[in-house]
PDB file of C-alpha atoms in Angstrom:
ATOM      1  CA  GLN A   1       0.000   0.000   0.000  1.00 60.00           C
ATOM      2  CA  LYS A   2       1.521   3.257  -1.135  1.00 65.00           C
ATOM      3  CA  GLU A   3       1.359   5.851   1.626  1.00 90.00           C
ATOM      4  CA  VAL A   4       1.770   9.561   1.871  1.00 94.00           C
ATOM      5  CA  GLU A   5       2.214  11.025   5.328  1.00 95.00           C
ATOM      6  CA  GLN A   6       1.646  14.583   6.459  1.00 95.00           C
ATOM      7  CA  ASN A   7       1.452  16.229   9.840  1.00 88.00           C
ATOM      8  CA  SER A   8      -2.204  17.151  10.235  1.00 83.00           C
ATOM      9  CA  GLY A   9      -1.411  20.329  12.154  1.00 87.00           C
ATOM     10  CA  PRO A  10      -2.776  22.846  12.543  1.00 94.00           C
ATOM     11  CA  LEU A  11       0.354  24.796  11.755  1.00 96.00           C
ATOM     12  CA  SER A  12       0.016  28.367  12.932  1.00 97.00           C
ATOM     13  CA  VAL A  13       2.308  31.107  11.654  1.00 97.00           C
ATOM     14  CA  PRO A  14       2.131  34.883  11.925  1.00 98.00           C
ATOM     15  CA  GLU A  15       1.467  36.954   8.854  1.00 98.00           C
ATOM     16  CA  GLY A  16       4.657  37.582   6.898  1.00 98.00           C
ATOM     17  CA  ALA A  17       6.444  34.508   8.233  1.00 98.00           C
ATOM     18  CA  ILE A  18       7.574  31.430   6.325  1.00 98.00           C
ATOM     19  CA  ALA A  19       5.320  28.400   6.555  1.00 97.00           C
ATOM     20  CA  SER A  20       6.983  25.029   6.093  1.00 97.00           C
ATOM     21  CA  LEU A  21       4.869  22.025   5.179  1.00 97.00           C
ATOM     22  CA  ASN A  22       6.320  18.538   5.039  1.00 97.00           C
ATOM     23  CA  CYS A  23       5.411  15.248   3.425  1.00 97.00           C
ATOM     24  CA  THR A  24       6.974  11.798   3.300  1.00 97.00           C
ATOM     25  CA  TYR A  25       6.080   8.953   0.980  1.00 96.00           C
ATOM     26  CA  SER A  26       6.654   5.238   1.064  1.00 94.00           C
ATOM     27  CA  ASP A  27       7.056   4.283  -2.603  1.00 92.00           C
ATOM     28  CA  ARG A  28      10.720   4.784  -3.452  1.00 91.00           C
ATOM     29  CA  GLY A  29       9.921   4.520  -7.147  1.00 90.00           C
ATOM     30  CA  SER A  30       7.655   7.584  -7.161  1.00 91.00           C
ATOM     31  CA  GLN A  31       8.636  10.224  -9.685  1.00 90.00           C
ATOM     32  CA  SER A  32       5.975  12.925  -9.582  1.00 92.00           C
ATOM     33  CA  PHE A  33       4.861  15.010  -6.648  1.00 94.00           C
ATOM     34  CA  PHE A  34       2.205  17.663  -6.237  1.00 94.00           C
ATOM     35  CA  TRP A  35       1.064  20.197  -3.696  1.00 96.00           C
ATOM     36  CA  TYR A  36      -2.580  21.232  -3.617  1.00 95.00           C
ATOM     37  CA  ARG A  37      -4.357  23.851  -1.568  1.00 96.00           C
ATOM     38  CA  GLN A  38      -7.913  23.223  -0.431  1.00 96.00           C
ATOM     39  CA  TYR A  39     -10.128  25.815   1.161  1.00 96.00           C
ATOM     40  CA  SER A  40     -12.964  24.603   3.355  1.00 92.00           C
ATOM     41  CA  GLY A  41     -15.849  23.347   1.247  1.00 91.00           C
ATOM     42  CA  LYS A  42     -13.922  23.736  -2.000  1.00 94.00           C
ATOM     43  CA  SER A  43     -12.058  21.350  -4.257  1.00 94.00           C
ATOM     44  CA  PRO A  44      -8.245  21.208  -4.329  1.00 94.00           C
ATOM     45  CA  GLU A  45      -6.290  23.560  -6.549  1.00 91.00           C
ATOM     46  CA  LEU A  46      -2.809  22.777  -7.808  1.00 90.00           C
ATOM     47  CA  ILE A  47      -0.026  24.933  -6.378  1.00 92.00           C
ATOM     48  CA  MET A  48       3.076  23.179  -7.620  1.00 91.00           C
ATOM     49  CA  SER A  49       4.381  20.035  -9.175  1.00 91.00           C
ATOM     50  CA  ILE A  50       7.947  18.799  -8.803  1.00 94.00           C
ATOM     51  CA  TYR A  51       9.729  15.894 -10.437  1.00 93.00           C
ATOM     52  CA  SER A  52      13.461  16.399  -9.837  1.00 92.00           C
ATOM     53  CA  ASN A  53      15.535  16.560  -6.692  1.00 94.00           C
ATOM     54  CA  GLY A  54      16.135  20.066  -5.440  1.00 95.00           C
ATOM     55  CA  ASP A  55      14.060  23.211  -5.243  1.00 96.00           C
ATOM     56  CA  LYS A  56      11.408  24.626  -7.527  1.00 96.00           C
ATOM     57  CA  GLU A  57      10.194  28.148  -6.994  1.00 96.00           C
ATOM     58  CA  ASP A  58       6.991  29.818  -8.138  1.00 94.00           C
ATOM     59  CA  GLY A  59       6.305  33.208  -6.639  1.00 96.00           C
ATOM     60  CA  ARG A  60       6.016  32.878  -2.859  1.00 97.00           C
ATOM     61  CA  PHE A  61       6.005  29.089  -3.063  1.00 97.00           C
ATOM     62  CA  THR A  62       9.010  26.777  -3.116  1.00 98.00           C
ATOM     63  CA  ALA A  63       8.736  23.012  -3.407  1.00 97.00           C
ATOM     64  CA  GLN A  64      11.660  20.893  -2.289  1.00 97.00           C
ATOM     65  CA  LEU A  65      12.194  17.265  -3.211  1.00 97.00           C
ATOM     66  CA  ASN A  66      14.647  14.747  -1.789  1.00 96.00           C
ATOM     67  CA  LYS A  67      14.059  11.349  -3.334  1.00 95.00           C
ATOM     68  CA  ALA A  68      16.798   9.667  -1.300  1.00 95.00           C
ATOM     69  CA  SER A  69      14.996  10.647   1.892  1.00 95.00           C
ATOM     70  CA  GLN A  70      11.551  10.211   0.288  1.00 96.00           C
ATOM     71  CA  TYR A  71      10.651  13.672   1.425  1.00 96.00           C
ATOM     72  CA  VAL A  72       8.924  16.597  -0.237  1.00 97.00           C
ATOM     73  CA  SER A  73       8.171  19.956   1.298  1.00 97.00           C
ATOM     74  CA  LEU A  74       6.452  23.228   0.492  1.00 98.00           C
ATOM     75  CA  LEU A  75       7.653  26.585   1.752  1.00 98.00           C
ATOM     76  CA  ILE A  76       5.355  29.588   1.679  1.00 98.00           C
ATOM     77  CA  ARG A  77       7.162  32.903   2.075  1.00 98.00           C
ATOM     78  CA  ASP A  78       5.493  36.067   3.325  1.00 98.00           C
ATOM     79  CA  SER A  79       2.489  34.088   4.506  1.00 98.00           C
ATOM     80  CA  GLN A  80      -0.847  35.841   4.190  1.00 98.00           C
ATOM     81  CA  PRO A  81      -4.147  35.199   5.965  1.00 97.00           C
ATOM     82  CA  SER A  82      -5.517  34.130   2.592  1.00 97.00           C
ATOM     83  CA  ASP A  83      -3.033  31.248   2.640  1.00 98.00           C
ATOM     84  CA  SER A  84      -4.988  29.706   5.507  1.00 97.00           C
ATOM     85  CA  ALA A  85      -6.201  26.399   4.110  1.00 97.00           C
ATOM     86  CA  THR A  86      -5.484  22.684   4.072  1.00 96.00           C
ATOM     87  CA  TYR A  87      -2.436  21.744   2.034  1.00 97.00           C
ATOM     88  CA  LEU A  88      -2.479  18.321   0.417  1.00 96.00           C
ATOM     89  CA  CYS A  89       0.608  16.475  -0.691  1.00 96.00           C
ATOM     90  CA  ALA A  90       0.027  14.046  -3.542  1.00 94.00           C
ATOM     91  CA  VAL A  91       2.292  11.438  -5.087  1.00 94.00           C
ATOM     92  CA  LYS A  92       1.698   9.880  -8.454  1.00 90.00           C
ATOM     93  CA  GLY A  93       1.473   6.110  -8.323  1.00 83.00           C
ATOM     94  CA  GLY A  94       0.866   4.531 -11.695  1.00 82.00           C
ATOM     95  CA  ASN A  95      -1.784   6.717 -13.298  1.00 80.00           C
ATOM     96  CA  LYS A  96      -3.302   7.808  -9.989  1.00 85.00           C
ATOM     97  CA  LEU A  97      -2.627  10.350  -7.309  1.00 89.00           C
ATOM     98  CA  VAL A  98      -2.270   9.200  -3.724  1.00 91.00           C
ATOM     99  CA  PHE A  99      -3.034  11.965  -1.258  1.00 93.00           C
ATOM    100  CA  GLY A 100      -1.813  12.623   2.215  1.00 94.00           C
ATOM    101  CA  ALA A 101      -4.291  13.548   4.904  1.00 92.00           C
ATOM    102  CA  GLY A 102      -3.393  17.223   4.552  1.00 95.00           C
ATOM    103  CA  THR A 103      -1.911  19.848   6.835  1.00 96.00           C
ATOM    104  CA  ILE A 104      -4.076  22.672   8.119  1.00 96.00           C
ATOM    105  CA  LEU A 105      -2.286  26.016   7.903  1.00 97.00           C
ATOM    106  CA  ARG A 106      -3.471  29.051   9.837  1.00 97.00           C
ATOM    107  CA  VAL A 107      -1.892  32.409   9.165  1.00 98.00           C
ATOM    108  CA  LYS A 108      -2.622  34.883  11.902  1.00 96.00           C
ATOM    109  CA  SER A 109      -2.805  38.600  11.149  1.00 92.00           C
TER     110      SER A 109
ATOM    111  CA  GLY B   1      -5.073  26.732 -17.944  1.00 68.00           C
ATOM    112  CA  ALA B   2      -7.014  23.508 -17.821  1.00 79.00           C
ATOM    113  CA  VAL B   3     -10.596  23.769 -16.625  1.00 88.00           C
ATOM    114  CA  VAL B   4     -12.741  20.937 -15.343  1.00 93.00           C
ATOM    115  CA  SER B   5     -16.418  21.698 -14.861  1.00 95.00           C
ATOM    116  CA  GLN B   6     -18.510  19.656 -12.449  1.00 97.00           C
ATOM    117  CA  HIS B   7     -22.271  19.784 -12.097  1.00 97.00           C
ATOM    118  CA  PRO B   8     -24.271  20.060  -9.943  1.00 98.00           C
ATOM    119  CA  SER B   9     -22.331  21.783  -7.192  1.00 97.00           C
ATOM    120  CA  TRP B  10     -24.743  20.523  -4.587  1.00 97.00           C
ATOM    121  CA  VAL B  11     -27.712  18.187  -4.516  1.00 98.00           C
ATOM    122  CA  ILE B  12     -30.160  16.918  -1.944  1.00 97.00           C
ATOM    123  CA  CYS B  13     -31.972  13.690  -2.685  1.00 96.00           C
ATOM    124  CA  LYS B  14     -34.236  11.272  -0.923  1.00 97.00           C
ATOM    125  CA  SER B  15     -32.992   7.937   0.284  1.00 97.00           C
ATOM    126  CA  GLY B  16     -33.410   5.265  -2.378  1.00 97.00           C
ATOM    127  CA  THR B  17     -33.198   7.593  -5.363  1.00 98.00           C
ATOM    128  CA  SER B  18     -30.328   7.975  -7.827  1.00 97.00           C
ATOM    129  CA  VAL B  19     -28.192  11.007  -8.502  1.00 98.00           C
ATOM    130  CA  LYS B  20     -26.015  11.740 -11.539  1.00 98.00           C
ATOM    131  CA  ILE B  21     -22.953  13.969 -11.362  1.00 98.00           C
ATOM    132  CA  GLU B  22     -21.281  15.265 -14.517  1.00 97.00           C
ATOM    133  CA  CYS B  23     -17.630  16.099 -15.028  1.00 96.00           C
ATOM    134  CA  ARG B  24     -16.457  17.899 -18.165  1.00 95.00           C
ATOM    135  CA  SER B  25     -13.031  18.924 -19.359  1.00 92.00           C
ATOM    136  CA  LEU B  26     -13.717  22.267 -21.037  1.00 91.00           C
ATOM    137  CA  ASP B  27     -10.539  23.049 -22.940  1.00 86.00           C
ATOM    138  CA  PHE B  28      -8.749  19.758 -23.293  1.00 85.00           C
ATOM    139  CA  GLN B  29      -9.449  16.120 -23.976  1.00 85.00           C
ATOM    140  CA  ALA B  30      -9.231  13.701 -21.102  1.00 85.00           C
ATOM    141  CA  THR B  31      -8.975  10.013 -21.871  1.00 83.00           C
ATOM    142  CA  THR B  32      -8.842   9.378 -18.156  1.00 88.00           C
ATOM    143  CA  MET B  33     -10.770  11.021 -15.359  1.00 93.00           C
ATOM    144  CA  PHE B  34     -10.788  10.238 -11.684  1.00 95.00           C
ATOM    145  CA  TRP B  35     -13.583  10.270  -9.117  1.00 97.00           C
ATOM    146  CA  TYR B  36     -12.879  11.020  -5.469  1.00 96.00           C
ATOM    147  CA  ARG B  37     -14.959  11.152  -2.336  1.00 96.00           C
ATOM    148  CA  GLN B  38     -14.119  13.289   0.642  1.00 95.00           C
ATOM    149  CA  PHE B  39     -15.756  13.053   4.051  1.00 92.00           C
ATOM    150  CA  PRO B  40     -15.557  15.992   6.476  1.00 88.00           C
ATOM    151  CA  LYS B  41     -12.059  16.632   7.819  1.00 85.00           C
ATOM    152  CA  GLN B  42     -10.652  13.734   5.813  1.00 88.00           C
ATOM    153  CA  SER B  43      -8.495  13.576   2.736  1.00 88.00           C
ATOM    154  CA  LEU B  44      -9.545  12.636  -0.765  1.00 92.00           C
ATOM    155  CA  MET B  45     -10.151   8.966  -1.354  1.00 93.00           C
ATOM    156  CA  LEU B  46      -9.986   7.725  -4.923  1.00 94.00           C
ATOM    157  CA  MET B  47     -13.126   5.812  -5.844  1.00 96.00           C
ATOM    158  CA  ALA B  48     -12.486   4.903  -9.446  1.00 95.00           C
ATOM    159  CA  THR B  49     -10.605   5.704 -12.612  1.00 94.00           C
ATOM    160  CA  SER B  50     -12.846   6.495 -15.545  1.00 90.00           C
ATOM    161  CA  ASN B  51     -11.522   5.443 -18.942  1.00 86.00           C
ATOM    162  CA  GLU B  52     -12.977   6.817 -22.166  1.00 85.00           C
ATOM    163  CA  GLY B  53     -14.669   4.092 -24.151  1.00 84.00           C
ATOM    164  CA  SER B  54     -14.086   1.335 -21.619  1.00 86.00           C
ATOM    165  CA  LYS B  55     -15.098   0.216 -18.180  1.00 90.00           C
ATOM    166  CA  ALA B  56     -14.068   2.135 -15.123  1.00 93.00           C
ATOM    167  CA  THR B  57     -11.507   0.747 -12.735  1.00 94.00           C
ATOM    168  CA  TYR B  58     -12.765   0.778  -9.172  1.00 96.00           C
ATOM    169  CA  GLU B  59     -10.681   0.944  -6.039  1.00 94.00           C
ATOM    170  CA  GLN B  60     -10.918  -1.802  -3.501  1.00 94.00           C
ATOM    171  CA  GLY B  61     -14.014  -1.514  -1.364  1.00 94.00           C
ATOM    172  CA  VAL B  62     -15.977   0.673  -3.791  1.00 96.00           C
ATOM    173  CA  GLU B  63     -19.207  -0.926  -5.014  1.00 95.00           C
ATOM    174  CA  LYS B  64     -19.237  -0.659  -8.786  1.00 93.00           C
ATOM    175  CA  ASP B  65     -22.956  -1.460  -8.971  1.00 95.00           C
ATOM    176  CA  LYS B  66     -23.716   1.401  -6.628  1.00 96.00           C
ATOM    177  CA  PHE B  67     -21.401   3.988  -8.163  1.00 97.00           C
ATOM    178  CA  LEU B  68     -21.915   3.773 -11.906  1.00 96.00           C
ATOM    179  CA  ILE B  69     -19.334   5.542 -14.029  1.00 95.00           C
ATOM    180  CA  ASN B  70     -19.693   6.308 -17.711  1.00 92.00           C
ATOM    181  CA  HIS B  71     -16.993   7.980 -19.795  1.00 90.00           C
ATOM    182  CA  ALA B  72     -18.686   8.219 -23.166  1.00 83.00           C
ATOM    183  CA  SER B  73     -16.554  10.949 -24.693  1.00 88.00           C
ATOM    184  CA  LEU B  74     -13.128  12.516 -24.329  1.00 88.00           C
ATOM    185  CA  THR B  75     -14.627  15.437 -22.426  1.00 91.00           C
ATOM    186  CA  LEU B  76     -17.372  13.942 -20.284  1.00 93.00           C
ATOM    187  CA  SER B  77     -17.507  11.456 -17.436  1.00 94.00           C
ATOM    188  CA  THR B  78     -20.532  10.852 -15.237  1.00 96.00           C
ATOM    189  CA  LEU B  79     -20.908   9.294 -11.802  1.00 97.00           C
ATOM    190  CA  THR B  80     -24.329   7.974 -10.822  1.00 97.00           C
ATOM    191  CA  VAL B  81     -24.947   7.154  -7.191  1.00 98.00           C
ATOM    192  CA  THR B  82     -27.714   4.556  -7.293  1.00 97.00           C
ATOM    193  CA  SER B  83     -30.155   3.854  -4.487  1.00 97.00           C
ATOM    194  CA  ALA B  84     -28.533   6.519  -2.392  1.00 97.00           C
ATOM    195  CA  HIS B  85     -28.473   6.231   1.383  1.00 97.00           C
ATOM    196  CA  PRO B  86     -27.571   8.789   4.047  1.00 96.00           C
ATOM    197  CA  GLU B  87     -24.111   7.253   4.429  1.00 96.00           C
ATOM    198  CA  ASP B  88     -23.434   8.193   0.795  1.00 97.00           C
ATOM    199  CA  SER B  89     -23.645  11.846   1.774  1.00 97.00           C
ATOM    200  CA  SER B  90     -20.241  13.265   0.960  1.00 97.00           C
ATOM    201  CA  PHE B  91     -18.250  15.652  -1.214  1.00 97.00           C
ATOM    202  CA  TYR B  92     -17.626  14.057  -4.614  1.00 98.00           C
ATOM    203  CA  ILE B  93     -14.860  15.500  -6.783  1.00 97.00           C
ATOM    204  CA  CYS B  94     -13.703  14.604 -10.262  1.00 96.00           C
ATOM    205  CA  SER B  95     -10.264  15.170 -11.704  1.00 94.00           C
ATOM    206  CA  ALA B  96      -8.603  14.983 -15.091  1.00 91.00           C
ATOM    207  CA  ARG B  97      -5.006  14.994 -16.187  1.00 81.00           C
ATOM    208  CA  GLU B  98      -3.694  17.445 -18.753  1.00 74.00           C
ATOM    209  CA  THR B  99      -0.280  17.762 -20.321  1.00 63.00           C
ATOM    210  CA  TYR B 100       0.987  21.270 -20.882  1.00 59.00           C
ATOM    211  CA  ARG B 101       4.359  22.856 -21.494  1.00 52.00           C
ATOM    212  CA  GLY B 102       6.099  19.509 -21.132  1.00 51.00           C
ATOM    213  CA  SER B 103       4.705  19.062 -17.661  1.00 57.00           C
ATOM    214  CA  TYR B 104       1.341  17.923 -16.469  1.00 67.00           C
ATOM    215  CA  GLY B 105      -1.091  18.374 -13.679  1.00 75.00           C
ATOM    216  CA  TYR B 106      -4.236  16.878 -12.348  1.00 85.00           C
ATOM    217  CA  THR B 107      -7.026  19.467 -12.415  1.00 88.00           C
ATOM    218  CA  PHE B 108     -10.027  19.101 -10.168  1.00 93.00           C
ATOM    219  CA  GLY B 109     -13.629  19.988 -10.737  1.00 95.00           C
ATOM    220  CA  SER B 110     -15.389  22.209  -8.226  1.00 96.00           C
ATOM    221  CA  GLY B 111     -16.958  19.252  -6.461  1.00 97.00           C
ATOM    222  CA  THR B 112     -20.506  18.127  -5.719  1.00 98.00           C
ATOM    223  CA  ARG B 113     -21.850  18.065  -2.219  1.00 97.00           C
ATOM    224  CA  LEU B 114     -24.395  15.275  -1.973  1.00 97.00           C
ATOM    225  CA  THR B 115     -26.815  15.114   0.916  1.00 97.00           C
ATOM    226  CA  VAL B 116     -29.118  12.119   1.148  1.00 97.00           C
ATOM    227  CA  VAL B 117     -32.108  12.578   3.437  1.00 97.00           C
TER     228      VAL B 117
END
């Protein structure tokens, strides 16, 4: 059974701080990784995808991947109250996405 | 970017009736779509993979006779919850995969909140 693990949180950070979200996965052969943001009552929206070891930056978001450690993270710089949501880590297994349970992020103004 | 439209956004039905949910890829063709269910404060659970022109592939524990999936075209997949019961009340979300700029992503529809009374 392929697993994706996330700390459920909630993770609370002050406005303007860096939020760090972490995810580990069990399938060493996984090649594709995704971060989604989900607001309460809404469907997930894709923030970033990452396929290679290292960092990938997009605006205030940076995804980090370490395949040797089977670890992927998402950094949110200059956190805003509007970033408050559940962040889902997803790993592609075959043709499907396997989701973690999600981490609740709360950005306090 | 890729857009996946899902309809209806919410529905209330009586126990024992059937409900159909539609999922459309608006600006791309999707040979494969995915159906998820999400209970409150839980993550997304994949129910089935919908394949255009062929039978859906269901995940273990999902009743294929209860959750009927039809993927008749490259842009439309439907999920029918048959003989719905209150325990079927949930948030149902479809997803499709699109390739763009050498990369790809899985785009989600807006979801359907089903309440069975």
